[in-house]
GROMACS .gro file of N, CA and C in nm:
model
  483
    1MET      N    1   0.086  -0.126   0.007
    1MET     CA    2   0.023  -0.034  -0.007
    1MET      C    3   0.086   0.103   0.043
    2VAL      N    4   0.061   0.220  -0.076
    2VAL     CA    5   0.133   0.328  -0.089
    2VAL      C    6   0.053   0.451  -0.036
    3SER      N    7   0.128   0.533   0.056
    3SER     CA    8   0.062   0.641   0.108
    3SER      C    9   0.128   0.748   0.080
    4SER      N   10   0.006   0.839   0.071
    4SER     CA   11   0.007   0.978  -0.010
    4SER      C   12   0.055   1.109   0.070
    5GLU      N   13   0.051   1.058   0.208
    5GLU     CA   14   0.082   1.165   0.329
    5GLU      C   15   0.194   1.229   0.323
    6GLN      N   16   0.300   1.165   0.287
    6GLN     CA   17   0.464   1.189   0.330
    6GLN      C   18   0.499   1.333   0.302
    7GLY      N   19   0.410   1.379   0.165
    7GLY     CA   20   0.448   1.505   0.145
    7GLY      C   21   0.384   1.622   0.208
    8LEU      N   22   0.243   1.579   0.300
    8LEU     CA   23   0.164   1.669   0.340
    8LEU      C   24   0.220   1.664   0.482
    9ARG      N   25   0.361   1.618   0.567
    9ARG     CA   26   0.333   1.601   0.722
    9ARG      C   27   0.381   1.759   0.774
   10LYS      N   28   0.344   1.766   0.864
   10LYS     CA   29   0.321   1.882   0.910
   10LYS      C   30   0.451   1.900   1.036
   11ARG      N   31   0.480   2.044   1.032
   11ARG     CA   32   0.635   2.062   1.106
   11ARG      C   33   0.571   2.051   1.273
   12PRO      N   34   0.657   2.004   1.353
   12PRO     CA   35   0.615   1.987   1.520
   12PRO      C   36   0.571   2.150   1.545
   13ALA      N   37   0.517   2.152   1.612
   13ALA     CA   38   0.427   2.250   1.662
   13ALA      C   39   0.537   2.351   1.778
   14PRO      N   40   0.546   2.469   1.765
   14PRO     CA   41   0.679   2.512   1.856
   14PRO      C   42   0.568   2.486   1.979
   15ALA      N   43   0.669   2.478   2.114
   15ALA     CA   44   0.665   2.464   2.257
   15ALA      C   45   0.597   2.588   2.275
   16ARG      N   46   0.468   2.612   2.361
   16ARG     CA   47   0.429   2.712   2.376
   16ARG      C   48   0.395   2.674   2.568
   17ARG      N   49   0.477   2.757   2.636
   17ARG     CA   50   0.485   2.792   2.753
   17ARG      C   51   0.429   2.876   2.818
   18THR      N   52   0.385   2.873   2.896
   18THR     CA   53   0.330   2.997   3.003
   18THR      C   54   0.448   3.049   3.052
   19GLU      N   55   0.426   3.154   3.129
   19GLU     CA   56   0.536   3.232   3.200
   19GLU      C   57   0.542   3.126   3.307
   20GLY      N   58   0.449   3.078   3.385
   20GLY     CA   59   0.429   3.032   3.489
   20GLY      C   60   0.533   2.909   3.494
   21GLU      N   61   0.473   2.824   3.363
   21GLU     CA   62   0.582   2.692   3.322
   21GLU      C   63   0.729   2.710   3.289
   22ARG      N   64   0.744   2.855   3.248
   22ARG     CA   65   0.914   2.881   3.235
   22ARG      C   66   0.961   2.912   3.394
   23ARG      N   67   0.918   2.964   3.497
   23ARG     CA   68   0.939   2.961   3.595
   23ARG      C   69   0.978   2.869   3.623
   24ARG      N   70   0.875   2.765   3.673
   24ARG     CA   71   0.894   2.635   3.733
   24ARG      C   72   1.018   2.567   3.653
   25ARG      N   73   1.036   2.600   3.520
   25ARG     CA   74   1.116   2.484   3.473
   25ARG      C   75   1.274   2.558   3.508
   26GLN      N   76   1.277   2.675   3.504
   26GLN     CA   77   1.434   2.720   3.521
   26GLN      C   78   1.440   2.725   3.717
   27ALA      N   79   1.330   2.673   3.779
   27ALA     CA   80   1.384   2.686   3.900
   27ALA      C   81   1.406   2.542   3.974
   28LEU      N   82   1.307   2.425   3.847
   28LEU     CA   83   1.400   2.310   3.853
   28LEU      C   84   1.578   2.314   3.807
   29ALA      N   85   1.580   2.412   3.689
   29ALA     CA   86   1.739   2.376   3.686
   29ALA      C   87   1.811   2.411   3.793
   30ASP      N   88   1.773   2.554   3.823
   30ASP     CA   89   1.874   2.624   3.933
   30ASP      C   90   1.873   2.507   4.048
   31HIS      N   91   1.770   2.472   4.070
   31HIS     CA   92   1.734   2.341   4.216
   31HIS      C   93   1.866   2.248   4.127
   32ALA      N   94   1.901   2.199   4.053
   32ALA     CA   95   1.940   2.083   3.983
   32ALA      C   96   2.109   2.103   4.020
   33THR      N   97   2.118   2.211   3.988
   33THR     CA   98   2.253   2.298   4.009
   33THR      C   99   2.355   2.346   4.153
   34GLY      N  100   2.250   2.337   4.192
   34GLY     CA  101   2.260   2.374   4.340
   34GLY      C  102   2.250   2.547   4.410
   35HIS      N  103   2.169   2.558   4.303
   35HIS     CA  104   2.135   2.717   4.347
   35HIS      C  105   1.990   2.730   4.392
   36VAL      N  106   1.992   2.817   4.510
   36VAL     CA  107   1.841   2.817   4.559
   36VAL      C  108   1.785   2.941   4.470
   37PRO      N  109   1.688   2.947   4.440
   37PRO     CA  110   1.591   3.056   4.377
   37PRO      C  111   1.604   3.147   4.453
   38GLY      N  112   1.591   3.272   4.451
   38GLY     CA  113   1.564   3.393   4.509
   38GLY      C  114   1.652   3.398   4.630
   39GLU      N  115   1.818   3.343   4.617
   39GLU     CA  116   1.912   3.376   4.679
   39GLU      C  117   2.005   3.434   4.638
   40GLY      N  118   2.023   3.561   4.542
   40GLY     CA  119   2.074   3.638   4.470
   40GLY      C  120   2.127   3.555   4.360
   41PRO      N  121   2.193   3.627   4.284
   41PRO     CA  122   2.224   3.566   4.124
   41PRO      C  123   2.267   3.462   4.122
   42VAL      N  124   2.287   3.363   4.023
   42VAL     CA  125   2.315   3.228   4.003
   42VAL      C  126   2.492   3.253   4.012
   43PRO      N  127   2.527   3.143   4.100
   43PRO     CA  128   2.691   3.175   4.115
   43PRO      C  129   2.783   3.161   3.986
   44ALA      N  130   2.866   3.211   3.960
   44ALA     CA  131   2.961   3.208   3.847
   44ALA      C  132   2.970   3.011   3.801
   45ARG      N  133   3.030   2.933   3.917
   45ARG     CA  134   3.037   2.815   3.903
   45ARG      C  135   2.918   2.744   3.828
   46VAL      N  136   2.814   2.811   3.849
   46VAL     CA  137   2.729   2.715   3.825
   46VAL      C  138   2.649   2.800   3.665
   47ALA      N  139   2.678   2.908   3.626
   47ALA     CA  140   2.606   2.968   3.514
   47ALA      C  141   2.616   2.916   3.433
   48LYS      N  142   2.741   2.877   3.421
   48LYS     CA  143   2.786   2.811   3.279
   48LYS      C  144   2.813   2.646   3.337
   49VAL      N  145   2.741   2.529   3.266
   49VAL     CA  146   2.787   2.394   3.251
   49VAL      C  147   2.851   2.340   3.193
   50ASP      N  148   2.935   2.312   3.197
   50ASP     CA  149   3.057   2.236   3.058
   50ASP      C  150   2.979   2.105   3.033
   51ARG      N  151   3.066   2.132   2.913
   51ARG     CA  152   3.003   1.954   2.832
   51ARG      C  153   3.058   1.871   2.898
   52PHE      N  154   3.048   1.742   2.925
   52PHE     CA  155   3.140   1.634   2.940
   52PHE      C  156   3.254   1.596   2.835
   53ARG      N  157   3.373   1.589   2.878
   53ARG     CA  158   3.476   1.588   2.793
   53ARG      C  159   3.483   1.419   2.809
   54VAL      N  160   3.564   1.400   2.678
   54VAL     CA  161   3.577   1.259   2.649
   54VAL      C  162   3.736   1.246   2.527
   55VAL      N  163   3.825   1.139   2.609
   55VAL     CA  164   3.921   1.151   2.524
   55VAL      C  165   3.890   1.020   2.405
   56VAL      N  166   3.897   1.023   2.276
   56VAL     CA  167   3.906   0.943   2.189
   56VAL      C  168   3.977   0.807   2.145
   57TYR      N  169   4.014   0.687   2.218
   57TYR     CA  170   4.135   0.618   2.165
   57TYR      C  171   4.116   0.528   2.052
   58LEU      N  172   4.205   0.536   1.968
   58LEU     CA  173   4.217   0.431   1.835
   58LEU      C  174   4.365   0.341   1.852
   59CYS      N  175   4.333   0.214   1.815
   59CYS     CA  176   4.458   0.142   1.792
   59CYS      C  177   4.438   0.026   1.699
   60ALA      N  178   4.541   0.027   1.621
   60ALA     CA  179   4.515  -0.076   1.497
   60ALA      C  180   4.696  -0.088   1.456
   61ALA      N  181   4.668  -0.160   1.353
   61ALA     CA  182   4.856  -0.176   1.280
   61ALA      C  183   4.879  -0.067   1.215
   62ALA      N  184   5.002  -0.080   1.172
   62ALA     CA  185   5.074   0.042   1.112
   62ALA      C  186   4.970   0.053   0.952
   63ASN      N  187   4.991  -0.041   0.903
   63ASN     CA  188   4.900  -0.004   0.749
   63ASN      C  189   4.764   0.002   0.763
   64SER      N  190   4.691   0.000   0.852
   64SER     CA  191   4.533   0.005   0.867
   64SER      C  192   4.459   0.114   0.845
   65ASP      N  193   4.339   0.122   0.806
   65ASP     CA  194   4.292   0.281   0.806
   65ASP      C  195   4.150   0.261   0.904
   66ILE      N  196   4.214   0.322   0.981
   66ILE     CA  197   4.115   0.356   1.094
   66ILE      C  198   4.044   0.505   1.084
   67ALA      N  199   4.002   0.544   0.983
   67ALA     CA  200   3.952   0.657   0.939
   67ALA      C  201   3.782   0.689   0.979
   68GLY      N  202   3.741   0.529   0.884
   68GLY     CA  203   3.627   0.489   0.985
   68GLY      C  204   3.593   0.491   1.125
   69PRO      N  205   3.647   0.404   1.152
   69PRO     CA  206   3.604   0.393   1.343
   69PRO      C  207   3.639   0.556   1.399
   70ARG      N  208   3.753   0.658   1.348
   70ARG     CA  209   3.757   0.764   1.395
   70ARG      C  210   3.640   0.825   1.409
   71GLU      N  211   3.599   0.847   1.256
   71GLU     CA  212   3.463   0.914   1.257
   71GLU      C  213   3.307   0.881   1.309
   72GLU      N  214   3.300   0.742   1.351
   72GLU     CA  215   3.235   0.686   1.424
   72GLU      C  216   3.161   0.749   1.592
   73CYS      N  217   3.366   0.727   1.621
   73CYS     CA  218   3.354   0.788   1.757
   73CYS      C  219   3.319   0.934   1.760
   74LEU      N  220   3.376   1.004   1.689
   74LEU     CA  221   3.336   1.126   1.685
   74LEU      C  222   3.155   1.179   1.672
   75ALA      N  223   3.094   1.125   1.548
   75ALA     CA  224   2.940   1.101   1.546
   75ALA      C  225   2.908   1.066   1.716
   76TYR      N  226   2.934   0.969   1.750
   76TYR     CA  227   2.866   0.898   1.865
   76TYR      C  228   2.887   1.023   1.975
   77ALA      N  229   3.004   1.020   2.000
   77ALA     CA  230   3.058   1.145   2.098
   77ALA      C  231   2.971   1.319   2.088
   78GLY      N  232   2.917   1.322   1.955
   78GLY     CA  233   2.844   1.410   1.928
   78GLY      C  234   2.707   1.422   1.951
   79SER      N  235   2.665   1.281   1.923
   79SER     CA  236   2.497   1.248   1.956
   79SER      C  237   2.481   1.261   2.100
   80PHE      N  238   2.608   1.266   2.185
   80PHE     CA  239   2.543   1.275   2.310
   80PHE      C  240   2.545   1.394   2.367
   81GLY      N  241   2.637   1.511   2.298
   81GLY     CA  242   2.688   1.646   2.331
   81GLY      C  243   2.818   1.660   2.425
   82TRP      N  244   2.875   1.497   2.384
   82TRP     CA  245   2.996   1.500   2.457
   82TRP      C  246   3.122   1.605   2.404
   83GLN      N  247   3.195   1.669   2.476
   83GLN     CA  248   3.305   1.778   2.389
   83GLN      C  249   3.457   1.687   2.420
   84ILE      N  250   3.520   1.650   2.263
   84ILE     CA  251   3.656   1.576   2.237
   84ILE      C  252   3.726   1.659   2.282
   85VAL      N  253   3.799   1.584   2.402
   85VAL     CA  254   3.962   1.700   2.407
   85VAL      C  255   4.044   1.639   2.326
   86ASP      N  256   4.059   1.474   2.295
   86ASP     CA  257   4.179   1.489   2.199
   86ASP      C  258   4.129   1.371   2.143
   87VAL      N  259   4.207   1.320   2.050
   87VAL     CA  260   4.171   1.173   1.957
   87VAL      C  261   4.364   1.101   1.938
   88VAL      N  262   4.352   0.997   2.054
   88VAL     CA  263   4.494   0.949   2.062
   88VAL      C  264   4.497   0.812   1.981
   89GLU      N  265   4.577   0.817   1.886
   89GLU     CA  266   4.605   0.697   1.799
   89GLU      C  267   4.728   0.640   1.861
   90ASP      N  268   4.715   0.478   1.837
   90ASP     CA  269   4.854   0.384   1.884
   90ASP      C  270   4.818   0.311   1.733
   91ARG      N  271   4.969   0.310   1.687
   91ARG     CA  272   4.979   0.210   1.554
   91ARG      C  273   5.112   0.108   1.551
   92VAL      N  274   5.081   0.051   1.703
   92VAL     CA  275   5.173  -0.058   1.719
   92VAL      C  276   5.129  -0.185   1.732
   93GLY      N  277   5.000  -0.235   1.635
   93GLY     CA  278   5.011  -0.342   1.622
   93GLY      C  279   4.924  -0.456   1.775
   94LEU      N  280   5.020  -0.546   1.763
   94LEU     CA  281   4.978  -0.622   1.867
   94LEU      C  282   5.032  -0.604   2.020
   95LEU      N  283   5.104  -0.486   2.038
   95LEU     CA  284   5.158  -0.484   2.188
   95LEU      C  285   5.065  -0.473   2.288
   96PRO      N  286   5.076  -0.512   2.402
   96PRO     CA  287   4.999  -0.550   2.557
   96PRO      C  288   4.937  -0.404   2.555
   97PRO      N  289   4.829  -0.403   2.646
   97PRO     CA  290   4.801  -0.247   2.668
   97PRO      C  291   4.905  -0.185   2.722
   98GLU      N  292   4.987  -0.211   2.824
   98GLU     CA  293   5.099  -0.166   2.918
   98GLU      C  294   5.220  -0.105   2.802
   99GLY      N  295   5.215  -0.149   2.656
   99GLY     CA  296   5.322  -0.114   2.632
   99GLY      C  297   5.269  -0.018   2.510
  100ARG      N  298   5.161   0.032   2.536
  100ARG     CA  299   5.114   0.140   2.427
  100ARG      C  300   5.111   0.282   2.488
  101GLU      N  301   5.206   0.374   2.406
  101GLU     CA  302   5.220   0.524   2.443
  101GLU      C  303   5.059   0.619   2.477
  102GLY      N  304   5.003   0.576   2.365
  102GLY     CA  305   4.863   0.645   2.325
  102GLY      C  306   4.752   0.627   2.440
  103LEU      N  307   4.758   0.481   2.487
  103LEU     CA  308   4.651   0.468   2.601
  103LEU      C  309   4.728   0.507   2.722
  104ALA      N  310   4.853   0.497   2.762
  104ALA     CA  311   4.903   0.567   2.840
  104ALA      C  312   4.855   0.715   2.843
  105ARG      N  313   4.890   0.798   2.750
  105ARG     CA  314   4.858   0.909   2.715
  105ARG      C  315   4.694   0.934   2.748
  106ALA      N  316   4.628   0.850   2.688
  106ALA     CA  317   4.473   0.854   2.741
  106ALA      C  318   4.416   0.852   2.861
  107VAL      N  319   4.461   0.791   2.931
  107VAL     CA  320   4.467   0.745   3.077
  107VAL      C  321   4.485   0.855   3.129
  108GLU      N  322   4.641   0.917   3.152
  108GLU     CA  323   4.663   1.054   3.173
  108GLU      C  324   4.611   1.159   3.187
  109LEU      N  325   4.493   1.204   3.055
  109LEU     CA  326   4.399   1.325   3.011
  109LEU      C  327   4.301   1.300   3.159
  110VAL      N  328   4.302   1.180   3.151
  110VAL     CA  329   4.173   1.120   3.283
  110VAL      C  330   4.234   1.153   3.417
  111GLU      N  331   4.331   1.126   3.425
  111GLU     CA  332   4.415   1.155   3.582
  111GLU      C  333   4.417   1.291   3.614
  112GLU      N  334   4.452   1.390   3.505
  112GLU     CA  335   4.470   1.524   3.490
  112GLU      C  336   4.313   1.638   3.520
  113ARG      N  337   4.213   1.520   3.460
  113ARG     CA  338   4.097   1.568   3.471
  113ARG      C  339   4.081   1.654   3.334
  114LYS      N  340   4.123   1.614   3.254
  114LYS     CA  341   4.078   1.712   3.114
  114LYS      C  342   3.989   1.627   3.070
  115ALA      N  343   3.976   1.504   3.092
  115ALA     CA  344   3.892   1.412   3.010
  115ALA      C  345   3.797   1.322   3.148
  116GLY      N  346   3.660   1.292   3.107
  116GLY     CA  347   3.618   1.248   3.225
  116GLY      C  348   3.625   1.058   3.183
  117ALA      N  349   3.599   1.067   3.051
  117ALA     CA  350   3.599   0.903   2.955
  117ALA      C  351   3.679   0.877   2.875
  118VAL      N  352   3.744   0.767   2.856
  118VAL     CA  353   3.831   0.713   2.692
  118VAL      C  354   3.716   0.638   2.659
  119LEU      N  355   3.703   0.689   2.527
  119LEU     CA  356   3.627   0.639   2.455
  119LEU      C  357   3.673   0.546   2.335
  120THR      N  358   3.637   0.451   2.305
  120THR     CA  359   3.677   0.382   2.203
  120THR      C  360   3.579   0.273   2.093
  121PRO      N  361   3.606   0.263   2.013
  121PRO     CA  362   3.498   0.198   1.891
  121PRO      C  363   3.474   0.058   1.952
  122TRP      N  364   3.548  -0.014   1.971
  122TRP     CA  365   3.516  -0.137   2.005
  122TRP      C  366   3.641  -0.216   2.103
  123ARG      N  367   3.597  -0.314   2.200
  123ARG     CA  368   3.688  -0.340   2.312
  123ARG      C  369   3.844  -0.407   2.245
  124SER      N  370   3.823  -0.443   2.177
  124SER     CA  371   3.927  -0.510   2.100
  124SER      C  372   4.092  -0.394   2.098
  125MET      N  373   4.029  -0.278   2.099
  125MET     CA  374   4.102  -0.164   2.075
  125MET      C  375   4.187  -0.182   2.166
  126ILE      N  376   4.138  -0.186   2.252
  126ILE     CA  377   4.194  -0.178   2.410
  126ILE      C  378   4.297  -0.322   2.473
  127SER      N  379   4.210  -0.408   2.407
  127SER     CA  380   4.261  -0.582   2.412
  127SER      C  381   4.158  -0.702   2.406
  128THR      N  382   4.226  -0.767   2.332
  128THR     CA  383   4.130  -0.886   2.296
  128THR      C  384   4.124  -1.014   2.385
  129ILE      N  385   4.220  -0.989   2.514
  129ILE     CA  386   4.215  -1.052   2.652
  129ILE      C  387   4.152  -0.957   2.766
  130ALA      N  388   4.029  -1.075   2.813
  130ALA     CA  389   3.992  -1.022   2.924
  130ALA      C  390   4.009  -0.923   3.034
  131GLN      N  391   4.144  -1.020   3.100
  131GLN     CA  392   4.199  -0.999   3.189
  131GLN      C  393   4.275  -0.831   3.139
  132GLU      N  394   4.345  -0.819   3.060
  132GLU     CA  395   4.429  -0.715   3.031
  132GLU      C  396   4.330  -0.588   3.010
  133TYR      N  397   4.190  -0.602   2.916
  133TYR     CA  398   4.084  -0.531   2.926
  133TYR      C  399   4.033  -0.475   3.028
  134ASP      N  400   4.029  -0.565   3.163
  134ASP     CA  401   3.950  -0.505   3.249
  134ASP      C  402   4.071  -0.441   3.348
  135GLU      N  403   4.209  -0.471   3.335
  135GLU     CA  404   4.314  -0.381   3.400
  135GLU      C  405   4.316  -0.248   3.351
  136VAL      N  406   4.284  -0.218   3.205
  136VAL     CA  407   4.293  -0.115   3.125
  136VAL      C  408   4.167  -0.042   3.217
  137ALA      N  409   4.039  -0.078   3.202
  137ALA     CA  410   3.908  -0.039   3.303
  137ALA      C  411   3.929  -0.002   3.422
  138ARG      N  412   4.035  -0.095   3.483
  138ARG     CA  413   4.041  -0.039   3.627
  138ARG      C  414   4.152   0.079   3.646
  139SER      N  415   4.226   0.095   3.585
  139SER     CA  416   4.292   0.177   3.597
  139SER      C  417   4.234   0.370   3.522
  140VAL      N  418   4.127   0.327   3.441
  140VAL     CA  419   4.100   0.448   3.441
  140VAL      C  420   3.991   0.503   3.490
  141GLU      N  421   3.914   0.389   3.597
  141GLU     CA  422   3.873   0.420   3.705
  141GLU      C  423   3.966   0.472   3.835
  142LYS      N  424   4.043   0.439   3.831
  142LYS     CA  425   4.161   0.460   3.940
  142LYS      C  426   4.162   0.644   3.935
  143ALA      N  427   4.213   0.647   3.808
  143ALA     CA  428   4.223   0.810   3.738
  143ALA      C  429   4.097   0.888   3.771
  144GLY      N  430   3.986   0.837   3.806
  144GLY     CA  431   3.846   0.919   3.799
  144GLY      C  432   3.734   0.896   3.680
  145GLY      N  433   3.794   0.849   3.638
  145GLY     CA  434   3.655   0.820   3.472
  145GLY      C  435   3.634   0.719   3.464
  146PHE      N  436   3.595   0.651   3.337
  146PHE     CA  437   3.560   0.508   3.281
  146PHE      C  438   3.585   0.474   3.121
  147LEU      N  439   3.578   0.387   3.113
  147LEU     CA  440   3.616   0.349   2.984
  147LEU      C  441   3.498   0.334   2.902
  148HIS      N  442   3.459   0.352   2.807
  148HIS     CA  443   3.360   0.348   2.739
  148HIS      C  444   3.348   0.294   2.622
  149VAL      N  445   3.310   0.177   2.585
  149VAL     CA  446   3.322   0.152   2.458
  149VAL      C  447   3.160   0.145   2.369
  150MET      N  448   3.209   0.185   2.265
  150MET     CA  449   3.051   0.207   2.149
  150MET      C  450   3.002   0.120   2.137
  151GLY      N  451   3.080  -0.016   2.092
  151GLY     CA  452   2.946  -0.150   2.039
  151GLY      C  453   3.032  -0.264   2.051
  152ALA      N  454   2.933  -0.401   2.051
  152ALA     CA  455   2.996  -0.519   2.035
  152ALA      C  456   3.081  -0.555   1.957
  153ASP      N  457   3.237  -0.589   1.957
  153ASP     CA  458   3.300  -0.634   1.853
  153ASP      C  459   3.250  -0.692   1.752
  154ARG      N  460   3.275  -0.687   1.635
  154ARG     CA  461   3.200  -0.719   1.484
  154ARG      C  462   3.272  -0.728   1.373
  155ALA      N  463   3.257  -0.851   1.307
  155ALA     CA  464   3.339  -0.833   1.179
  155ALA      C  465   3.416  -0.711   1.119
  156ARG      N  466   3.527  -0.649   1.101
  156ARG     CA  467   3.542  -0.522   1.068
  156ARG      C  468   3.710  -0.551   0.983
  157PRO      N  469   3.733  -0.422   0.922
  157PRO     CA  470   3.848  -0.447   0.810
  157PRO      C  471   3.936  -0.393   0.885
  158HIS      N  472   3.981  -0.359   1.040
  158HIS     CA  473   4.115  -0.350   1.088
  158HIS      C  474   4.163  -0.449   1.169
  159THR      N  475   4.285  -0.471   1.147
  159THR     CA  476   4.345  -0.543   1.266
  159THR      C  477   4.354  -0.517   1.401
  160PRO      N  478   4.299  -0.556   1.493
  160PRO     CA  479   4.317  -0.552   1.670
  160PRO      C  480   4.425  -0.533   1.716
  161CYS      N  481   4.433  -0.434   1.786
  161CYS     CA  482   4.565  -0.432   1.887
  161CYS      C  483   4.571  -0.552   1.951
   0.00000   0.00000   0.00000
């Protein structure tokens, strides 16, 4: 069956909020940031809420193309409104995680509070060995952040680390 309504779709109606609804929503937002409404201006530390910051980590063999996974990570972070602090790439192939300078740099950015998480497209970019992966995840958590893997490992054209 063919629908002829596709061309007739209306745009969503703009939100129409009363002044009372706007004040209530502002009060909820103020309360969520720790500001008590009616007690002076919003403190400077609350006036601007920063975006969550992440460092993108990619690892592959020297001759592989990781432009696709890089773009996927950038788009993924953008869909959540995350700010990308740095994109760190290791081109060392099958070295264990403790031997990779890029991974150490990504964890260092979390330790320095420049990023709150390490984002990677696949678990295998950290390690294919569960124990090594868990060690890296623990080190990122000790640094005050978390390790975020975008998706489950699947067939892909790059060589895992």
